[in-house]
PDB file of C-alpha atoms and ligand atoms in Angstrom:
ATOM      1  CA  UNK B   1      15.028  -9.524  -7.359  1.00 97.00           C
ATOM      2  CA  UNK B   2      14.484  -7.912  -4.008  1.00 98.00           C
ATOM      3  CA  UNK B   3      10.754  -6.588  -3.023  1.00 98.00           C
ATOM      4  CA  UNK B   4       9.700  -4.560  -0.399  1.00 98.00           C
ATOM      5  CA  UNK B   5       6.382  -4.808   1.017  1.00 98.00           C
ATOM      6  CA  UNK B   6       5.047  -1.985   3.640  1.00 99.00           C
ATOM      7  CA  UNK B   7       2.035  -2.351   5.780  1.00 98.00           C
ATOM      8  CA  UNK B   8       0.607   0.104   7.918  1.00 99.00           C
ATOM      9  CA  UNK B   9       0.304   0.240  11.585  1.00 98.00           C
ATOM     10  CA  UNK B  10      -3.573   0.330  12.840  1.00 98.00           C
ATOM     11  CA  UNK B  11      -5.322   3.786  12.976  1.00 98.00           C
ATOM     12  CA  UNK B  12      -8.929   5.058  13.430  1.00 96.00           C
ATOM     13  CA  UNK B  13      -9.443   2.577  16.457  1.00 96.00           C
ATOM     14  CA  UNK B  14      -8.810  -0.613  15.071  1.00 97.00           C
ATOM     15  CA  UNK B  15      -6.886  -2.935  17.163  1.00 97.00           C
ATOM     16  CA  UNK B  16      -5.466  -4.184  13.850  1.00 98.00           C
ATOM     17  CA  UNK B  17      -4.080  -3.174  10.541  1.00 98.00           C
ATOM     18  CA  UNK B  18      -4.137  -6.136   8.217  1.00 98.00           C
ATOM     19  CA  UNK B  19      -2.085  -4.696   5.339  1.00 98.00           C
ATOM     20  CA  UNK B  20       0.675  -5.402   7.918  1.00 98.00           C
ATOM     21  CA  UNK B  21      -0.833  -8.184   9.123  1.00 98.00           C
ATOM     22  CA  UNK B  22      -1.334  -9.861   5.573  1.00 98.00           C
ATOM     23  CA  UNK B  23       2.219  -8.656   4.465  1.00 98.00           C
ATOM     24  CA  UNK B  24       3.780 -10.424   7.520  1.00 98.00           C
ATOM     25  CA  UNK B  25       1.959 -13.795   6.310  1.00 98.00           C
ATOM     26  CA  UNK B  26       4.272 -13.724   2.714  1.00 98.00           C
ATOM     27  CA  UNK B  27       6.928 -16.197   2.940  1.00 98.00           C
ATOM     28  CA  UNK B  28      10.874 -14.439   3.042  1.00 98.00           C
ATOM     29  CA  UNK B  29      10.912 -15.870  -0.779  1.00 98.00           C
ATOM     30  CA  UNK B  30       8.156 -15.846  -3.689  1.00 98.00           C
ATOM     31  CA  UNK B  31      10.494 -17.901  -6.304  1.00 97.00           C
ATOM     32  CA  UNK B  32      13.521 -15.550  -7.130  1.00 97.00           C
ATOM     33  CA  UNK B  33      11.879 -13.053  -5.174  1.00 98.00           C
ATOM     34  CA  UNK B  34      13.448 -11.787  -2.025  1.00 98.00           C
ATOM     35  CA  UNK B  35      11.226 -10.528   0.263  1.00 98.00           C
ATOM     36  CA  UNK B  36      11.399  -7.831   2.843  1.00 98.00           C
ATOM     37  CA  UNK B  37       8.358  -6.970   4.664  1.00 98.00           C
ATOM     38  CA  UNK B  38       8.230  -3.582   6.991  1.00 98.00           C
ATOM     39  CA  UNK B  39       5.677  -1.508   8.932  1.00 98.00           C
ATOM     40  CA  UNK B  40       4.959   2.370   8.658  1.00 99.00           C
ATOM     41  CA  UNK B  41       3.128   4.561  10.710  1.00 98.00           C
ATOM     42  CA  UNK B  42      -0.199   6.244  10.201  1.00 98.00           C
ATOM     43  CA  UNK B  43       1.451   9.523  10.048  1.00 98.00           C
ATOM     44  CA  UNK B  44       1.655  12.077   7.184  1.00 98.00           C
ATOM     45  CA  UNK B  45       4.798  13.461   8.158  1.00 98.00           C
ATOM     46  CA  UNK B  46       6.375  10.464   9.367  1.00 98.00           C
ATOM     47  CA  UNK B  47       5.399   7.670   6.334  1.00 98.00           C
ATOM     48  CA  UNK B  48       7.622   9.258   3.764  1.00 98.00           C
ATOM     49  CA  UNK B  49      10.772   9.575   5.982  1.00 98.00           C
ATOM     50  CA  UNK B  50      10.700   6.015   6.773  1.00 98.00           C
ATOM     51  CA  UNK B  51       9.870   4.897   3.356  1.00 98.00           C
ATOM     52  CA  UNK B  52      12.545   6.504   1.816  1.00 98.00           C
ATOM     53  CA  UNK B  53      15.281   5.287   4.955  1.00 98.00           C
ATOM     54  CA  UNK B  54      13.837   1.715   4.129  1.00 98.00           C
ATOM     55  CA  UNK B  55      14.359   2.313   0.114  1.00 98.00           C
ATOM     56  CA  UNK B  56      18.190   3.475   1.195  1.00 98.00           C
ATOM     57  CA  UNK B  57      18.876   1.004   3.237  1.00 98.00           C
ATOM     58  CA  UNK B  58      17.086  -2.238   1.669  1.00 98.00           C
ATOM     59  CA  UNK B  59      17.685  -1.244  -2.317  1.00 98.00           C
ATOM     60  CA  UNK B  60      14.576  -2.665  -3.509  1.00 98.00           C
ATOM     61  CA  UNK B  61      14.124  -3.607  -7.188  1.00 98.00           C
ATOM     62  CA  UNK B  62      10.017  -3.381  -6.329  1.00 98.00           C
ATOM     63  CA  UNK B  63       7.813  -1.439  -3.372  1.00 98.00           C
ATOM     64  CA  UNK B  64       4.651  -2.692  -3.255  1.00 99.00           C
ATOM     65  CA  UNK B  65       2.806  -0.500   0.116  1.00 99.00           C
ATOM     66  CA  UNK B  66      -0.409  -1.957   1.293  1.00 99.00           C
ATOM     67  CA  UNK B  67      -3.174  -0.048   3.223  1.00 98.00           C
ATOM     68  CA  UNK B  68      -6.497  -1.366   4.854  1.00 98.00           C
ATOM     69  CA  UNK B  69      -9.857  -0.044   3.150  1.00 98.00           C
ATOM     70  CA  UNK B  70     -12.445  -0.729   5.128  1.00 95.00           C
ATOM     71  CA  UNK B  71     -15.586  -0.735   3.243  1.00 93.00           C
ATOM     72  CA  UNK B  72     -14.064  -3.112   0.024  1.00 94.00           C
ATOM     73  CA  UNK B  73     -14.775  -6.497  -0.141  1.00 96.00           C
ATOM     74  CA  UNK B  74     -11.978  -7.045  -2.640  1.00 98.00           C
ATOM     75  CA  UNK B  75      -8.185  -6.304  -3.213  1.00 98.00           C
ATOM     76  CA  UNK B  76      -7.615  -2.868  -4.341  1.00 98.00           C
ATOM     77  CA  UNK B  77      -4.547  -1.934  -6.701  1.00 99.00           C
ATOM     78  CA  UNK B  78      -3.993   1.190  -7.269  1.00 99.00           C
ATOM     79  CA  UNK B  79      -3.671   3.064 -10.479  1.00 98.00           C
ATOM     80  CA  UNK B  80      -2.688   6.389  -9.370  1.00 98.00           C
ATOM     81  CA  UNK B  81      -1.751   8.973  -6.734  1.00 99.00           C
ATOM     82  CA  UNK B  82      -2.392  12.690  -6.215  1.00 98.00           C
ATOM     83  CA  UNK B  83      -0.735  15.304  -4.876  1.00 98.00           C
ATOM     84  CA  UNK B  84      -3.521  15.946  -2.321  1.00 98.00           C
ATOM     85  CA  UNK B  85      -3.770  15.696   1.440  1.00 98.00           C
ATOM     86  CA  UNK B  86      -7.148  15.769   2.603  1.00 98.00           C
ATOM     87  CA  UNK B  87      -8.064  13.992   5.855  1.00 98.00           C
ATOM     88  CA  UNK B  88     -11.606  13.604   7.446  1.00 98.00           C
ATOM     89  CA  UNK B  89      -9.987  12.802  10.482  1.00 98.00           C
ATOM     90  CA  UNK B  90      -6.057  13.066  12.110  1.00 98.00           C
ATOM     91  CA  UNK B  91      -3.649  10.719  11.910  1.00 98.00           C
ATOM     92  CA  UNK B  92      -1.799   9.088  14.428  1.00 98.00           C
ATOM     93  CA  UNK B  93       0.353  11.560  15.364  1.00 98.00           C
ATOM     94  CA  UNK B  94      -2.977  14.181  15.605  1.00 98.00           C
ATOM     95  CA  UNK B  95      -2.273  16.053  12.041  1.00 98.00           C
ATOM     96  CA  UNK B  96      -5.639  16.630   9.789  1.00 98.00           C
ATOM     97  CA  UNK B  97      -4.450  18.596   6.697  1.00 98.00           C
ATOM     98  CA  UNK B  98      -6.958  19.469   4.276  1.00 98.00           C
ATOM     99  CA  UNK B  99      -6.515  20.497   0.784  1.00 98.00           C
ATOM    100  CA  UNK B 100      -2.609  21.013   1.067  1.00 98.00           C
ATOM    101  CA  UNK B 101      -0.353  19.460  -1.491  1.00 98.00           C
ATOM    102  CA  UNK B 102       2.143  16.418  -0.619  1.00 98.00           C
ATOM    103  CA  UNK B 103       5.068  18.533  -2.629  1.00 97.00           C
ATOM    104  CA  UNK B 104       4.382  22.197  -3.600  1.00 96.00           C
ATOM    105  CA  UNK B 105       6.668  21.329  -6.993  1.00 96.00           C
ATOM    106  CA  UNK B 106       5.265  17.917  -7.785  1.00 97.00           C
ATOM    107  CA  UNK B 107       3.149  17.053 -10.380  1.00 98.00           C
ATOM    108  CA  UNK B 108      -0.707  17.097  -9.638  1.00 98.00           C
ATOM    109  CA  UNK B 109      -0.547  12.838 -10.036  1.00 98.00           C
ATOM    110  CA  UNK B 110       1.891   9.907 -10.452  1.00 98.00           C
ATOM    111  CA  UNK B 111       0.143   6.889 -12.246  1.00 98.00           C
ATOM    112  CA  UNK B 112       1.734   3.585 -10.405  1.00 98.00           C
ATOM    113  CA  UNK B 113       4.574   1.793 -12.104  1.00 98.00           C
ATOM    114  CA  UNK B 114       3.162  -1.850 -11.229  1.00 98.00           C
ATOM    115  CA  UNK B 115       0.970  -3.220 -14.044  1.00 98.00           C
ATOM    116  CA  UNK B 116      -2.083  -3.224 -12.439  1.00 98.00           C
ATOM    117  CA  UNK B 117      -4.028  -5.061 -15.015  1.00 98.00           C
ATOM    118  CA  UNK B 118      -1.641  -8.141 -14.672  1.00 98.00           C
ATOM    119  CA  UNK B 119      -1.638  -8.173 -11.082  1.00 98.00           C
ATOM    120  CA  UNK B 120      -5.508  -7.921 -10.570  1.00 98.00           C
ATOM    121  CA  UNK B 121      -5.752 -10.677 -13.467  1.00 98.00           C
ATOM    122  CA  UNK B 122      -3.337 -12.565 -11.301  1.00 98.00           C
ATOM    123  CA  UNK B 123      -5.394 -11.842  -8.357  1.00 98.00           C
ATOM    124  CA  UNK B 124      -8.547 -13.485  -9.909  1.00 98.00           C
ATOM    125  CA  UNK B 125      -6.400 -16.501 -11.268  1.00 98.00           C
ATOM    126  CA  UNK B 126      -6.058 -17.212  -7.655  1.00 98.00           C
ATOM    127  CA  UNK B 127      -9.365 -16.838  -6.868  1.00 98.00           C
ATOM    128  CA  UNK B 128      -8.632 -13.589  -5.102  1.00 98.00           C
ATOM    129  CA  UNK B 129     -11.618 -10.880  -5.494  1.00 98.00           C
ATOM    130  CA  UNK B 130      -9.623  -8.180  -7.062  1.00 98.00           C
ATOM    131  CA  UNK B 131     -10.143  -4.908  -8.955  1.00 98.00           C
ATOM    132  CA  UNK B 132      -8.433  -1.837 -10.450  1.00 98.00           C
ATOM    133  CA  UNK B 133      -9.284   1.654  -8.307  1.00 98.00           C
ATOM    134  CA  UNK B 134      -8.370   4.797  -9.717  1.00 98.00           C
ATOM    135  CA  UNK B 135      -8.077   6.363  -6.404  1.00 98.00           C
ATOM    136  CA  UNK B 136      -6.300   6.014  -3.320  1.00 98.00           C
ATOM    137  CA  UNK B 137      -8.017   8.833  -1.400  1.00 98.00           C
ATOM    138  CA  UNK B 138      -6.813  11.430   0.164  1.00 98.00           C
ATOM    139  CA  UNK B 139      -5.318  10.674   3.678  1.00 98.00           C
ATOM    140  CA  UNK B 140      -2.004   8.677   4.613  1.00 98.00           C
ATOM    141  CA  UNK B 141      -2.012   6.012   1.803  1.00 98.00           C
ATOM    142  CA  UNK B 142      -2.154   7.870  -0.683  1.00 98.00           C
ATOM    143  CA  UNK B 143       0.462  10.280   0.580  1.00 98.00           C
ATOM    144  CA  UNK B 144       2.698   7.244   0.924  1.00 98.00           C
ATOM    145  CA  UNK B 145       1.847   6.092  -3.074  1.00 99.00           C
ATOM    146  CA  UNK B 146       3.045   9.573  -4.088  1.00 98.00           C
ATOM    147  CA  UNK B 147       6.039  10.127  -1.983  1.00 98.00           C
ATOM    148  CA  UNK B 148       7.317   6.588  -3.436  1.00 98.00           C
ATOM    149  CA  UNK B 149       6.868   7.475  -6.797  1.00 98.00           C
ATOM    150  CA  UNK B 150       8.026  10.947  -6.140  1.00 98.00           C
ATOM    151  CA  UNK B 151      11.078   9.724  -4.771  1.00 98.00           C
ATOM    152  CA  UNK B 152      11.656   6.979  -7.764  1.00 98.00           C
ATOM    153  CA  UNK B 153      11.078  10.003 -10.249  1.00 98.00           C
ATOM    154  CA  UNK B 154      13.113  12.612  -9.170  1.00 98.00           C
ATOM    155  CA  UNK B 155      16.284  10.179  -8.183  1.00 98.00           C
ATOM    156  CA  UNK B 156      15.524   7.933 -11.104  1.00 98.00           C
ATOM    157  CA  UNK B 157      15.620   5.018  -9.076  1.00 98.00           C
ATOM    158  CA  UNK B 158      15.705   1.669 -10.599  1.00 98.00           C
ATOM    159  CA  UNK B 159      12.373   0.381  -8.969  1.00 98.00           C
ATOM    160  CA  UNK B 160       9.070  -0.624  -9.683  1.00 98.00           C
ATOM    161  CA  UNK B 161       6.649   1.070  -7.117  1.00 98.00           C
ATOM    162  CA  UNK B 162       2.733   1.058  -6.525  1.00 98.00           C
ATOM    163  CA  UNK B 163       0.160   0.552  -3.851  1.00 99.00           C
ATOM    164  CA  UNK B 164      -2.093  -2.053  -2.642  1.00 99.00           C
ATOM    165  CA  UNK B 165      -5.062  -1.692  -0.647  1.00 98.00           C
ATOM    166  CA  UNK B 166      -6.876  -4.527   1.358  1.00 98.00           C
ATOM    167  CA  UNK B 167     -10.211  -4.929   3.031  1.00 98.00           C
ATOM    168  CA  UNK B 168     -11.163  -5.209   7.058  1.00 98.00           C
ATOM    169  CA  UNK B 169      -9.953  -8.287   7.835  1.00 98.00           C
ATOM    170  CA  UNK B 170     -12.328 -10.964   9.204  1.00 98.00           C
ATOM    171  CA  UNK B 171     -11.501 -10.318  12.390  1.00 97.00           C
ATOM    172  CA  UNK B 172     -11.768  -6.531  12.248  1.00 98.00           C
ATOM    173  CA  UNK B 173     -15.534  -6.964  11.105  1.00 98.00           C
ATOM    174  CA  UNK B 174     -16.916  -9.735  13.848  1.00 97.00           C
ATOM    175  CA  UNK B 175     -18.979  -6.665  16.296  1.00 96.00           C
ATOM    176  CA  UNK B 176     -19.239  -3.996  13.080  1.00 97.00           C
ATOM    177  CA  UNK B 177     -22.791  -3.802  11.246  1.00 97.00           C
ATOM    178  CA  UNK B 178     -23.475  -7.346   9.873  1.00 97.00           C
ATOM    179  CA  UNK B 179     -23.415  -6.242   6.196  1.00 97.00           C
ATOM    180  CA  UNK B 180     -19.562  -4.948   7.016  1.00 98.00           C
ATOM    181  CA  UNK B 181     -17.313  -6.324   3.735  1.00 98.00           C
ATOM    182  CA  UNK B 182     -14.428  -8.126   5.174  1.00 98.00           C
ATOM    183  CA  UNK B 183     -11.477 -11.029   3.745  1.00 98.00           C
ATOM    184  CA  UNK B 184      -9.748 -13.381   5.473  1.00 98.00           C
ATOM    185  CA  UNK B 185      -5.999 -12.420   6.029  1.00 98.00           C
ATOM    186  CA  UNK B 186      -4.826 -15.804   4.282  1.00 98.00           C
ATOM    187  CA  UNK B 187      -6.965 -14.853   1.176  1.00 98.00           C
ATOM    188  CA  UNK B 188      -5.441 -11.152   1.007  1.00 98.00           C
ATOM    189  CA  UNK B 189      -1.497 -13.078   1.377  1.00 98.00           C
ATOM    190  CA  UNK B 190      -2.863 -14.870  -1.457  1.00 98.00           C
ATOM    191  CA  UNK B 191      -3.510 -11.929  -3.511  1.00 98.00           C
ATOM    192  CA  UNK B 192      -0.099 -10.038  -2.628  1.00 98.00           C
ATOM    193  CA  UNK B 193       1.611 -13.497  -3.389  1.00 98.00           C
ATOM    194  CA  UNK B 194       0.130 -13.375  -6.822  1.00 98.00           C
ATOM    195  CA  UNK B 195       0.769 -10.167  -6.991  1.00 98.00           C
ATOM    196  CA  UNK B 196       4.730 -10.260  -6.853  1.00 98.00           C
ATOM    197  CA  UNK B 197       4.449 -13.585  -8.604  1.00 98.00           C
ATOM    198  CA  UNK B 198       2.937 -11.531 -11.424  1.00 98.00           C
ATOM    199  CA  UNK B 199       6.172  -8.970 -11.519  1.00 97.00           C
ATOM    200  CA  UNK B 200       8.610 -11.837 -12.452  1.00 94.00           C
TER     201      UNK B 200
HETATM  202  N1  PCA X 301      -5.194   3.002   5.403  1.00 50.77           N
HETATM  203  C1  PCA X 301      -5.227   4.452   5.420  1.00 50.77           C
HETATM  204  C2  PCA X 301      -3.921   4.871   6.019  1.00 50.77           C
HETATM  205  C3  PCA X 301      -3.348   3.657   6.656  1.00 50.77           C
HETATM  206  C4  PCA X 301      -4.146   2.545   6.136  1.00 50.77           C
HETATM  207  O1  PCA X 301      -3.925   1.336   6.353  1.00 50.77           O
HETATM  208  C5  PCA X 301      -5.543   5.054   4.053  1.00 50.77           C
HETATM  209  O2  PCA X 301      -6.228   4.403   3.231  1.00 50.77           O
HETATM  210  O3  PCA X 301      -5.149   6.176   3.771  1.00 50.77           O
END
């Protein structure tokens, strides 16, 4: 089994992202689980694009894309996407959107093809604070969540795809207010390790 995991670039002033950051911790191999681990950008027009050259070129079996939350103190998985872009601020590339659709002929939501009740009782097995959220917002991540299952959908692809979304990191939180939620990088690997672990 090959999976890919995405992380994002950093965005909104961070220094860091650590869904990329955390992804690039995973080992090349979870088991029978091959591993390839890639970065996207911050970018509405641009995240798709690359997804789907990564999809064409890798052939994943699984696409698990991981975003940073900022705000959570626990792991994130994602139940479903809308067809929605919305942002309260640009994205990298300077594009703020607001109440557009991702596809004008798409359907208003895709619910994720992970099981996200196994992989956030996986999560807490490991100890890892972990929960279901049945929203990925509105801005970049989830326009990547629905693009990926867009794509699966209409080309029937063979592949199990859904989205993950991660705290600050502890590093990200060290000079923002003292009550700031935060996890360790090591502690979100963790979680994405049980996470694939929990797809076999
Ligand atoms: N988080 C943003 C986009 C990139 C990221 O890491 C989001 O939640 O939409």
């Amino acid at each position: 089994m090959k999976a890919l995991v995405t992380g994002f670039e950093p965005f909104g002033g961070e220094q860091t992202n650590p869904s990329y950051e955390a992804a690039a911790l995973l080992p090349e191999r979870i088991d029978s689980v091959e591993l390839i681990k890639a970065k996207l950008p911050v970018s509405f027009n641009d995240s798709g694009p690359a997804l789907a050259e990564l999809i064409r070129k890798y052939q994943p079996d699984v696409v698990i894309c991981v975003g940073q939350s900022g705000g959570y103190a626990a792991i994130a998985v994602e139940r479903v996407a809308i067809n929605l872009r919305d942002a309260a601020a640009p994205d990298n590339s300077g594009v703020q959107p607001e109440e557009q659709p991702i596809t004008a002929d798409g359907p208003d939501a895709y619910f994720s093809s992970l099981p996200v009740k196994k992989i956030v009782a996986a999560m807490r097995h490991s100890s890892i604070p972990a929960f279901i959220s049945n929203s990925a917002g509105t801005f970049v991540c989830n326009n990547v969540m629905y693009t990926l299952l867009d794509l699966i959908h209409r080309n029937k692809l063979p592949i199990r795809g859904g989205f993950i979304h991660v705290p600050y990191s502890l590093q990200q939180v060290v000079s923002k207010a003292p009550n700031t939620p935060s996890m360790e990088l090591t502690q979100m690997a963790r979680g994405l390790e049980a996470a694939i672990r929990a797809l076999l």
